[in-house]
PDB file of C-alpha atoms in Angstrom:
ATOM      1  CA  MET A 201      -0.073   0.241  -0.260  1.00  0.00           C
ATOM      2  CA  ASN A 202       1.735   3.431  -0.800  1.00  0.00           C
ATOM      3  CA  THR A 203       0.880   5.027   2.423  1.00  0.00           C
ATOM      4  CA  ASP A 204       2.308   8.307   1.718  1.00  0.00           C
ATOM      5  CA  PRO A 205       3.252  11.276  -1.120  1.00  0.00           C
ATOM      6  CA  VAL A 206       7.116  11.376  -1.259  1.00  0.00           C
ATOM      7  CA  GLU A 207       7.218  14.942  -0.557  1.00  0.00           C
ATOM      8  CA  GLY A 208       5.237  14.408   2.985  1.00  0.00           C
ATOM      9  CA  PHE A 209       7.143  11.224   3.427  1.00  0.00           C
ATOM     10  CA  GLN A 210      10.069  12.980   2.594  1.00  0.00           C
ATOM     11  CA  ALA A 211       9.728  15.981   5.576  1.00  0.00           C
ATOM     12  CA  ARG A 212       8.376  13.100   8.464  1.00  0.00           C
ATOM     13  CA  VAL A 213      11.662  11.553   7.596  1.00  0.00           C
ATOM     14  CA  ALA A 214      14.225  14.683   8.034  1.00  0.00           C
ATOM     15  CA  LYS A 215      11.651  15.052  11.523  1.00  0.00           C
ATOM     16  CA  HIS A 216      12.338  11.674  12.784  1.00  0.00           C
ATOM     17  CA  ALA A 217      15.568  12.240  12.210  1.00  0.00           C
ATOM     18  CA  ALA A 218      16.106  15.222  13.587  1.00  0.00           C
ATOM     19  CA  LEU A 219      14.624  14.949  17.054  1.00  0.00           C
ATOM     20  CA  ALA A 220      16.521  11.112  16.894  1.00  0.00           C
ATOM     21  CA  ASP A 221      18.913  13.363  19.133  1.00  0.00           C
ATOM     22  CA  PRO A 222      17.963  13.702  22.521  1.00  0.00           C
ATOM     23  CA  ALA A 223      19.157  17.539  22.842  1.00  0.00           C
ATOM     24  CA  ARG A 224      16.350  18.097  19.895  1.00  0.00           C
ATOM     25  CA  LEU A 225      14.078  16.330  21.427  1.00  0.00           C
ATOM     26  CA  ARG A 226      14.742  18.036  24.863  1.00  0.00           C
ATOM     27  CA  ILE A 227      14.181  21.415  23.503  1.00  0.00           C
ATOM     28  CA  VAL A 228      10.911  20.989  21.372  1.00  0.00           C
ATOM     29  CA  ASP A 229       9.847  19.481  24.443  1.00  0.00           C
ATOM     30  CA  LEU A 230      10.629  22.779  26.173  1.00  0.00           C
ATOM     31  CA  LEU A 231       8.984  24.742  22.756  1.00  0.00           C
ATOM     32  CA  THR A 232       6.011  23.438  23.421  1.00  0.00           C
ATOM     33  CA  LEU A 233       5.711  25.375  26.446  1.00  0.00           C
ATOM     34  CA  GLY A 234       6.586  28.922  24.721  1.00  0.00           C
ATOM     35  CA  ASP A 235       9.000  30.532  22.788  1.00  0.00           C
ATOM     36  CA  LEU A 236      12.548  30.485  24.447  1.00  0.00           C
ATOM     37  CA  ALA A 237      15.817  33.262  23.563  1.00  0.00           C
ATOM     38  CA  PRO A 238      18.844  30.868  22.638  1.00  0.00           C
ATOM     39  CA  THR A 239      20.804  32.002  25.652  1.00  0.00           C
ATOM     40  CA  GLU A 240      17.338  30.895  27.866  1.00  0.00           C
ATOM     41  CA  LEU A 241      17.874  27.203  26.149  1.00  0.00           C
ATOM     42  CA  GLN A 242      21.486  27.437  26.253  1.00  0.00           C
ATOM     43  CA  ALA A 243      20.967  27.953  30.165  1.00  0.00           C
ATOM     44  CA  GLU A 244      18.234  24.808  29.987  1.00  0.00           C
ATOM     45  CA  LEU A 245      19.815  22.474  29.191  1.00  0.00           C
ATOM     46  CA  GLY A 246      23.735  23.901  29.749  1.00  0.00           C
ATOM     47  CA  MET A 247      25.205  23.318  26.792  1.00  0.00           C
ATOM     48  CA  PRO A 248      28.219  25.031  24.895  1.00  0.00           C
ATOM     49  CA  SER A 249      25.961  28.126  23.078  1.00  0.00           C
ATOM     50  CA  ASN A 250      27.991  26.271  19.448  1.00  0.00           C
ATOM     51  CA  LEU A 251      26.666  22.971  20.099  1.00  0.00           C
ATOM     52  CA  LEU A 252      23.273  24.676  20.707  1.00  0.00           C
ATOM     53  CA  SER A 253      23.101  26.799  17.156  1.00  0.00           C
ATOM     54  CA  HIS A 254      23.855  23.957  15.230  1.00  0.00           C
ATOM     55  CA  HIS A 255      21.121  21.716  17.612  1.00  0.00           C
ATOM     56  CA  LEU A 256      19.034  24.677  16.166  1.00  0.00           C
ATOM     57  CA  ARG A 257      19.803  25.103  12.526  1.00  0.00           C
ATOM     58  CA  VAL A 258      18.920  21.307  12.272  1.00  0.00           C
ATOM     59  CA  LEU A 259      15.739  21.900  13.935  1.00  0.00           C
ATOM     60  CA  GLU A 260      14.821  24.933  11.477  1.00  0.00           C
ATOM     61  CA  GLY A 261      16.619  22.909   8.588  1.00  0.00           C
ATOM     62  CA  ALA A 262      13.517  20.492   9.027  1.00  0.00           C
ATOM     63  CA  GLY A 263      11.128  22.755   9.473  1.00  0.00           C
ATOM     64  CA  LEU A 264      10.131  22.508  13.576  1.00  0.00           C
ATOM     65  CA  THR A 265      11.309  25.567  14.517  1.00  0.00           C
ATOM     66  CA  ILE A 266      11.418  29.634  13.400  1.00  0.00           C
ATOM     67  CA  ARG A 267      13.356  31.363  14.461  1.00  0.00           C
ATOM     68  CA  HIS A 268      11.594  35.646  15.120  1.00  0.00           C
ATOM     69  CA  ARG A 269      13.672  38.518  15.980  1.00  0.00           C
ATOM     70  CA  SER A 270      12.294  40.556  19.641  1.00  0.00           C
ATOM     71  CA  GLU A 271      10.475  43.817  19.630  1.00  0.00           C
ATOM     72  CA  ALA A 272      12.085  45.199  22.669  1.00  0.00           C
ATOM     73  CA  ASP A 273      15.749  44.104  21.290  1.00  0.00           C
ATOM     74  CA  ARG A 274      16.662  43.358  18.026  1.00  0.00           C
ATOM     75  CA  ARG A 275      19.743  41.633  18.707  1.00  0.00           C
ATOM     76  CA  ARG A 276      18.265  39.064  20.270  1.00  0.00           C
ATOM     77  CA  SER A 277      15.944  35.817  18.809  1.00  0.00           C
ATOM     78  CA  TYR A 278      13.155  34.193  19.716  1.00  0.00           C
ATOM     79  CA  PHE A 279      12.977  30.302  18.493  1.00  0.00           C
ATOM     80  CA  ARG A 280       9.503  28.767  18.849  1.00  0.00           C
ATOM     81  CA  LEU A 281       7.572  25.784  17.113  1.00  0.00           C
ATOM     82  CA  ALA A 282       6.612  26.108  13.598  1.00  0.00           C
ATOM     83  CA  ALA A 283       2.819  26.400  12.691  1.00  0.00           C
ATOM     84  CA  GLY A 284       2.067  22.336  12.412  1.00  0.00           C
ATOM     85  CA  ALA A 285       5.525  20.997  12.877  1.00  0.00           C
ATOM     86  CA  LEU A 286       4.151  18.454  15.370  1.00  0.00           C
ATOM     87  CA  GLU A 287       1.343  17.120  13.017  1.00  0.00           C
ATOM     88  CA  GLY A 288       2.492  14.285  10.350  1.00  0.00           C
ATOM     89  CA  LEU A 289       4.873  12.625  12.919  1.00  0.00           C
ATOM     90  CA  VAL A 290       2.495   9.921  13.408  1.00  0.00           C
ATOM     91  CA  PRO A 291       1.159   8.827   9.890  1.00  0.00           C
ATOM     92  CA  GLY A 292      -1.797  10.509   8.832  1.00  0.00           C
ATOM     93  CA  ALA A 293      -5.017  10.226   7.113  1.00  0.00           C
ATOM     94  CA  GLU A 294      -3.638   7.803   4.480  1.00  0.00           C
ATOM     95  CA  TYR A 295      -6.587   5.170   3.306  1.00  0.00           C
ATOM     96  CA  GLY A 296     -10.178   6.428   1.342  1.00  0.00           C
ATOM     97  CA  ALA A 297     -12.626   4.117   2.410  1.00  0.00           C
ATOM     98  CA  SER A 298     -16.511   3.879   2.000  1.00  0.00           C
ATOM     99  CA  ARG A 299     -17.126   0.841   4.642  1.00  0.00           C
ATOM    100  CA  VAL A 300     -14.836  -1.581   6.715  1.00  0.00           C
ATOM    101  CA  LEU A 301     -15.363  -4.843   7.272  1.00  0.00           C
ATOM    102  CA  PHE A 302     -14.323  -6.562   9.750  1.00  0.00           C
ATOM    103  CA  VAL A 303     -13.563 -10.318   9.195  1.00  0.00           C
ATOM    104  CA  CYS A 304     -13.026 -13.146  11.622  1.00  0.00           C
ATOM    105  CA  THR A 305     -13.604 -16.803  11.321  1.00  0.00           C
ATOM    106  CA  ARG A 306     -16.853 -17.240  13.172  1.00  0.00           C
ATOM    107  CA  ASN A 307     -18.305 -14.267  12.836  1.00  0.00           C
ATOM    108  CA  SER A 308     -19.096 -14.527  16.782  1.00  0.00           C
ATOM    109  CA  ALA A 309     -16.717 -12.767  18.541  1.00  0.00           C
ATOM    110  CA  ARG A 310     -14.031 -10.233  17.584  1.00  0.00           C
ATOM    111  CA  SER A 311     -15.465  -8.617  13.952  1.00  0.00           C
ATOM    112  CA  GLN A 312     -18.818  -8.065  16.092  1.00  0.00           C
ATOM    113  CA  LEU A 313     -16.810  -6.630  18.672  1.00  0.00           C
ATOM    114  CA  ALA A 314     -14.377  -4.381  15.909  1.00  0.00           C
ATOM    115  CA  ALA A 315     -17.103  -3.233  13.849  1.00  0.00           C
ATOM    116  CA  ALA A 316     -19.219  -2.092  17.165  1.00  0.00           C
ATOM    117  CA  LEU A 317     -16.533  -0.448  18.820  1.00  0.00           C
ATOM    118  CA  TRP A 318     -16.083   1.115  15.595  1.00  0.00           C
ATOM    119  CA  ASN A 319     -19.224   2.551  14.862  1.00  0.00           C
ATOM    120  CA  GLN A 320     -19.007   4.426  18.390  1.00  0.00           C
ATOM    121  CA  ILE A 321     -16.287   6.458  17.289  1.00  0.00           C
ATOM    122  CA  SER A 322     -16.325   6.549  13.433  1.00  0.00           C
ATOM    123  CA  GLY A 323     -18.309   8.628  10.839  1.00  0.00           C
ATOM    124  CA  ILE A 324     -17.199   5.954   7.880  1.00  0.00           C
ATOM    125  CA  PRO A 325     -19.835   2.508   8.262  1.00  0.00           C
ATOM    126  CA  SER A 326     -19.384  -0.780   9.254  1.00  0.00           C
ATOM    127  CA  ILE A 327     -20.503  -4.110   9.210  1.00  0.00           C
ATOM    128  CA  SER A 328     -18.639  -8.011  10.223  1.00  0.00           C
ATOM    129  CA  ALA A 329     -18.890 -11.208   8.783  1.00  0.00           C
ATOM    130  CA  GLY A 330     -16.834 -14.434   8.698  1.00  0.00           C
ATOM    131  CA  THR A 331     -15.565 -17.242   6.410  1.00  0.00           C
ATOM    132  CA  HIS A 332     -17.190 -20.054   8.309  1.00  0.00           C
ATOM    133  CA  PRO A 333     -19.662 -17.852  10.479  1.00  0.00           C
ATOM    134  CA  ALA A 334     -20.784 -19.380  14.361  1.00  0.00           C
ATOM    135  CA  ASP A 335     -24.438 -19.650  14.248  1.00  0.00           C
ATOM    136  CA  SER A 336     -24.565 -17.045  16.798  1.00  0.00           C
ATOM    137  CA  ILE A 337     -22.573 -14.724  19.354  1.00  0.00           C
ATOM    138  CA  ALA A 338     -20.581 -15.966  21.149  1.00  0.00           C
ATOM    139  CA  ARG A 339     -22.158 -15.251  25.408  1.00  0.00           C
ATOM    140  CA  GLY A 340     -18.794 -13.970  26.050  1.00  0.00           C
ATOM    141  CA  ALA A 341     -18.363 -10.890  23.569  1.00  0.00           C
ATOM    142  CA  ILE A 342     -21.648 -10.459  24.162  1.00  0.00           C
ATOM    143  CA  ASP A 343     -21.235  -9.839  28.106  1.00  0.00           C
ATOM    144  CA  VAL A 344     -17.703  -7.953  27.652  1.00  0.00           C
ATOM    145  CA  ALA A 345     -20.164  -5.559  25.114  1.00  0.00           C
ATOM    146  CA  ARG A 346     -22.350  -4.822  27.638  1.00  0.00           C
ATOM    147  CA  ARG A 347     -19.666  -4.220  30.730  1.00  0.00           C
ATOM    148  CA  HIS A 348     -17.844  -2.238  28.593  1.00  0.00           C
ATOM    149  CA  GLY A 349     -20.804  -0.197  27.160  1.00  0.00           C
ATOM    150  CA  VAL A 350     -21.071  -1.183  23.920  1.00  0.00           C
ATOM    151  CA  ALA A 351     -23.917  -2.092  21.886  1.00  0.00           C
ATOM    152  CA  LEU A 352     -23.079  -5.147  19.126  1.00  0.00           C
ATOM    153  CA  ALA A 353     -25.734  -4.838  16.361  1.00  0.00           C
ATOM    154  CA  ASP A 354     -28.753  -7.527  16.682  1.00  0.00           C
ATOM    155  CA  VAL A 355     -28.004  -9.621  13.490  1.00  0.00           C
ATOM    156  CA  SER A 356     -26.908 -12.692  13.285  1.00  0.00           C
ATOM    157  CA  PRO A 357     -23.627 -14.516  12.438  1.00  0.00           C
ATOM    158  CA  ARG A 358     -23.187 -13.583   8.239  1.00  0.00           C
ATOM    159  CA  ARG A 359     -20.646 -14.751   5.682  1.00  0.00           C
ATOM    160  CA  LEU A 360     -18.722 -13.137   3.893  1.00  0.00           C
ATOM    161  CA  ASP A 361     -18.866 -13.990   0.936  1.00  0.00           C
ATOM    162  CA  ASP A 362     -23.111 -12.554   1.221  1.00  0.00           C
ATOM    163  CA  VAL A 363     -21.894  -9.307   3.229  1.00  0.00           C
ATOM    164  CA  GLY A 364     -18.465  -7.865   1.032  1.00  0.00           C
ATOM    165  CA  ARG A 365     -18.425  -5.602  -1.333  1.00  0.00           C
ATOM    166  CA  ASP A 366     -15.842  -4.308  -3.786  1.00  0.00           C
ATOM    167  CA  GLU A 367     -14.675  -1.533  -2.195  1.00  0.00           C
ATOM    168  CA  ASP A 368     -14.851  -2.182   1.098  1.00  0.00           C
ATOM    169  CA  PHE A 369     -11.570  -1.538   3.502  1.00  0.00           C
ATOM    170  CA  VAL A 370     -10.717  -4.672   5.117  1.00  0.00           C
ATOM    171  CA  VAL A 371      -9.480  -5.807   8.223  1.00  0.00           C
ATOM    172  CA  THR A 372      -8.669  -9.893   9.141  1.00  0.00           C
ATOM    173  CA  VAL A 373      -9.114 -10.059  13.113  1.00  0.00           C
ATOM    174  CA  CYS A 374      -7.554 -13.451  13.232  1.00  0.00           C
ATOM    175  CA  ASP A 375      -5.055 -15.119  11.399  1.00  0.00           C
ATOM    176  CA  ASN A 376      -7.277 -18.410  10.239  1.00  0.00           C
ATOM    177  CA  ALA A 377      -8.949 -15.792   7.926  1.00  0.00           C
ATOM    178  CA  HIS A 378      -6.250 -14.226   7.404  1.00  0.00           C
ATOM    179  CA  GLU A 379      -4.576 -17.406   6.180  1.00  0.00           C
ATOM    180  CA  GLU A 380      -7.403 -18.100   4.747  1.00  0.00           C
ATOM    181  CA  LEU A 381      -7.927 -15.062   2.406  1.00  0.00           C
ATOM    182  CA  PRO A 382      -3.988 -14.702   1.041  1.00  0.00           C
ATOM    183  CA  GLY A 383      -5.539 -12.039  -2.106  1.00  0.00           C
ATOM    184  CA  LEU A 384      -7.865 -10.290   0.288  1.00  0.00           C
ATOM    185  CA  ARG A 385      -6.950  -6.595  -0.050  1.00  0.00           C
ATOM    186  CA  GLY A 386      -6.906  -4.879   3.311  1.00  0.00           C
ATOM    187  CA  ILE A 387      -4.980  -5.214   6.959  1.00  0.00           C
ATOM    188  CA  HIS A 388      -4.489  -7.829   9.264  1.00  0.00           C
ATOM    189  CA  TRP A 389      -4.809  -8.165  13.468  1.00  0.00           C
ATOM    190  CA  SER A 390      -3.744 -10.769  14.623  1.00  0.00           C
ATOM    191  CA  VAL A 391      -6.244 -10.538  17.617  1.00  0.00           C
ATOM    192  CA  PRO A 392      -6.068 -13.826  19.829  1.00  0.00           C
ATOM    193  CA  ASP A 393      -9.823 -15.835  19.619  1.00  0.00           C
ATOM    194  CA  PRO A 394     -10.584 -15.500  23.186  1.00  0.00           C
ATOM    195  CA  LEU A 395     -13.449 -18.464  22.742  1.00  0.00           C
ATOM    196  CA  ARG A 396     -10.194 -21.678  22.864  1.00  0.00           C
ATOM    197  CA  LEU A 397     -10.153 -20.048  26.753  1.00  0.00           C
ATOM    198  CA  ASN A 398     -13.679 -18.716  27.127  1.00  0.00           C
ATOM    199  CA  THR A 399     -12.918 -16.829  30.179  1.00  0.00           C
ATOM    200  CA  ARG A 400     -13.834 -13.172  30.961  1.00  0.00           C
ATOM    201  CA  GLU A 401     -10.507 -12.447  31.029  1.00  0.00           C
ATOM    202  CA  ALA A 402     -10.124 -13.853  27.930  1.00  0.00           C
ATOM    203  CA  PHE A 403     -12.627 -11.690  26.706  1.00  0.00           C
ATOM    204  CA  GLU A 404     -11.499  -8.528  28.015  1.00  0.00           C
ATOM    205  CA  GLY A 405      -7.912  -9.202  26.887  1.00  0.00           C
ATOM    206  CA  ALA A 406      -9.442  -9.345  22.777  1.00  0.00           C
ATOM    207  CA  PHE A 407     -11.921  -6.403  23.711  1.00  0.00           C
ATOM    208  CA  ALA A 408      -9.115  -4.152  25.036  1.00  0.00           C
ATOM    209  CA  ASP A 409      -6.378  -5.597  21.634  1.00  0.00           C
ATOM    210  CA  ILE A 410      -9.318  -4.286  19.446  1.00  0.00           C
ATOM    211  CA  PHE A 411     -10.310  -1.514  21.650  1.00  0.00           C
ATOM    212  CA  HIS A 412      -6.806   0.264  21.095  1.00  0.00           C
ATOM    213  CA  ARG A 413      -6.352  -1.042  17.382  1.00  0.00           C
ATOM    214  CA  VAL A 414      -9.906   0.303  16.609  1.00  0.00           C
ATOM    215  CA  LYS A 415      -8.387   3.817  17.757  1.00  0.00           C
ATOM    216  CA  ASP A 416      -5.549   3.836  16.268  1.00  0.00           C
ATOM    217  CA  LEU A 417      -7.039   3.221  12.986  1.00  0.00           C
ATOM    218  CA  VAL A 418      -9.992   5.785  12.570  1.00  0.00           C
ATOM    219  CA  PRO A 419      -7.445   8.798  12.387  1.00  0.00           C
ATOM    220  CA  ARG A 420      -5.867   6.805   9.724  1.00  0.00           C
ATOM    221  CA  LEU A 421      -9.183   6.258   7.086  1.00  0.00           C
ATOM    222  CA  ARG A 422     -10.772   9.132   5.568  1.00  0.00           C
ATOM    223  CA  ALA A 423     -14.265   8.960   4.556  1.00  0.00           C
ATOM    224  CA  ALA A 424     -14.377   7.811   0.497  1.00  0.00           C
TER     225      ALA A 424
END
C-alpha cells in the first residue's frame, strides 16, 4: 500500500531524524510550552553555545522551529515551534474507505466487537462477517460488550461472501481468516481467539486489544 506521497514522506523522515537526538527532542519539548531565546535554552540545557546553534539549525532545517527577532531588542532572537511542526510525525489519514469490513472465522466475537467499537467512534460505516459463520454471537462477546457499554448489532453471524463488497476496506481480525484469504485487499490484526479459553479474562483481553487498534486506525481512514 502507498501510505504517503513522496514529499510528505520525506518531510516526516527529516523531522524524525532531527528529533532522534536527545538534545533536540528536549528543545522541542521546551518549545511546546512557549518561545525561548538561545540564551534561555542554553541555560536550560547546559550546553555550549556552538553546540546549541548546531541543534537549532537542524531543527530549523527540518521545519520544526522558526526564529524571530525580539521587538524590544533586535539583537535578541526567540525560537518557537513552526505552525503544524508536530503534524505528520504519526502517519496520517492516507486511506479512503466507504465502509470497513471486519472479518474473522466465525463472526461470533472479534469481528463483531471490532465493528461495534468502530461504529461508536467513526462516521465511516462498518460491518462484520465470517468465513465460516457460527450460529450465534458468543456469550462472552455479548457480556464483555455490555460491561463496556458497547452495543453489539442485533444480527446473526454473516458469511463474508454474502455481505462483502469490492470497495470495502477489509480488516481481518483472526489469523485463520487472514491465512485463508491471502489475496484479500486490506490489513490484518492478529487478535487471539478468546473462545479458545472462553473466560472473562480472555474476552477482556481481546476487547482491549481491538479497542486500541480501532482507536489507532480511525484517524488513518477518510470517508471515500
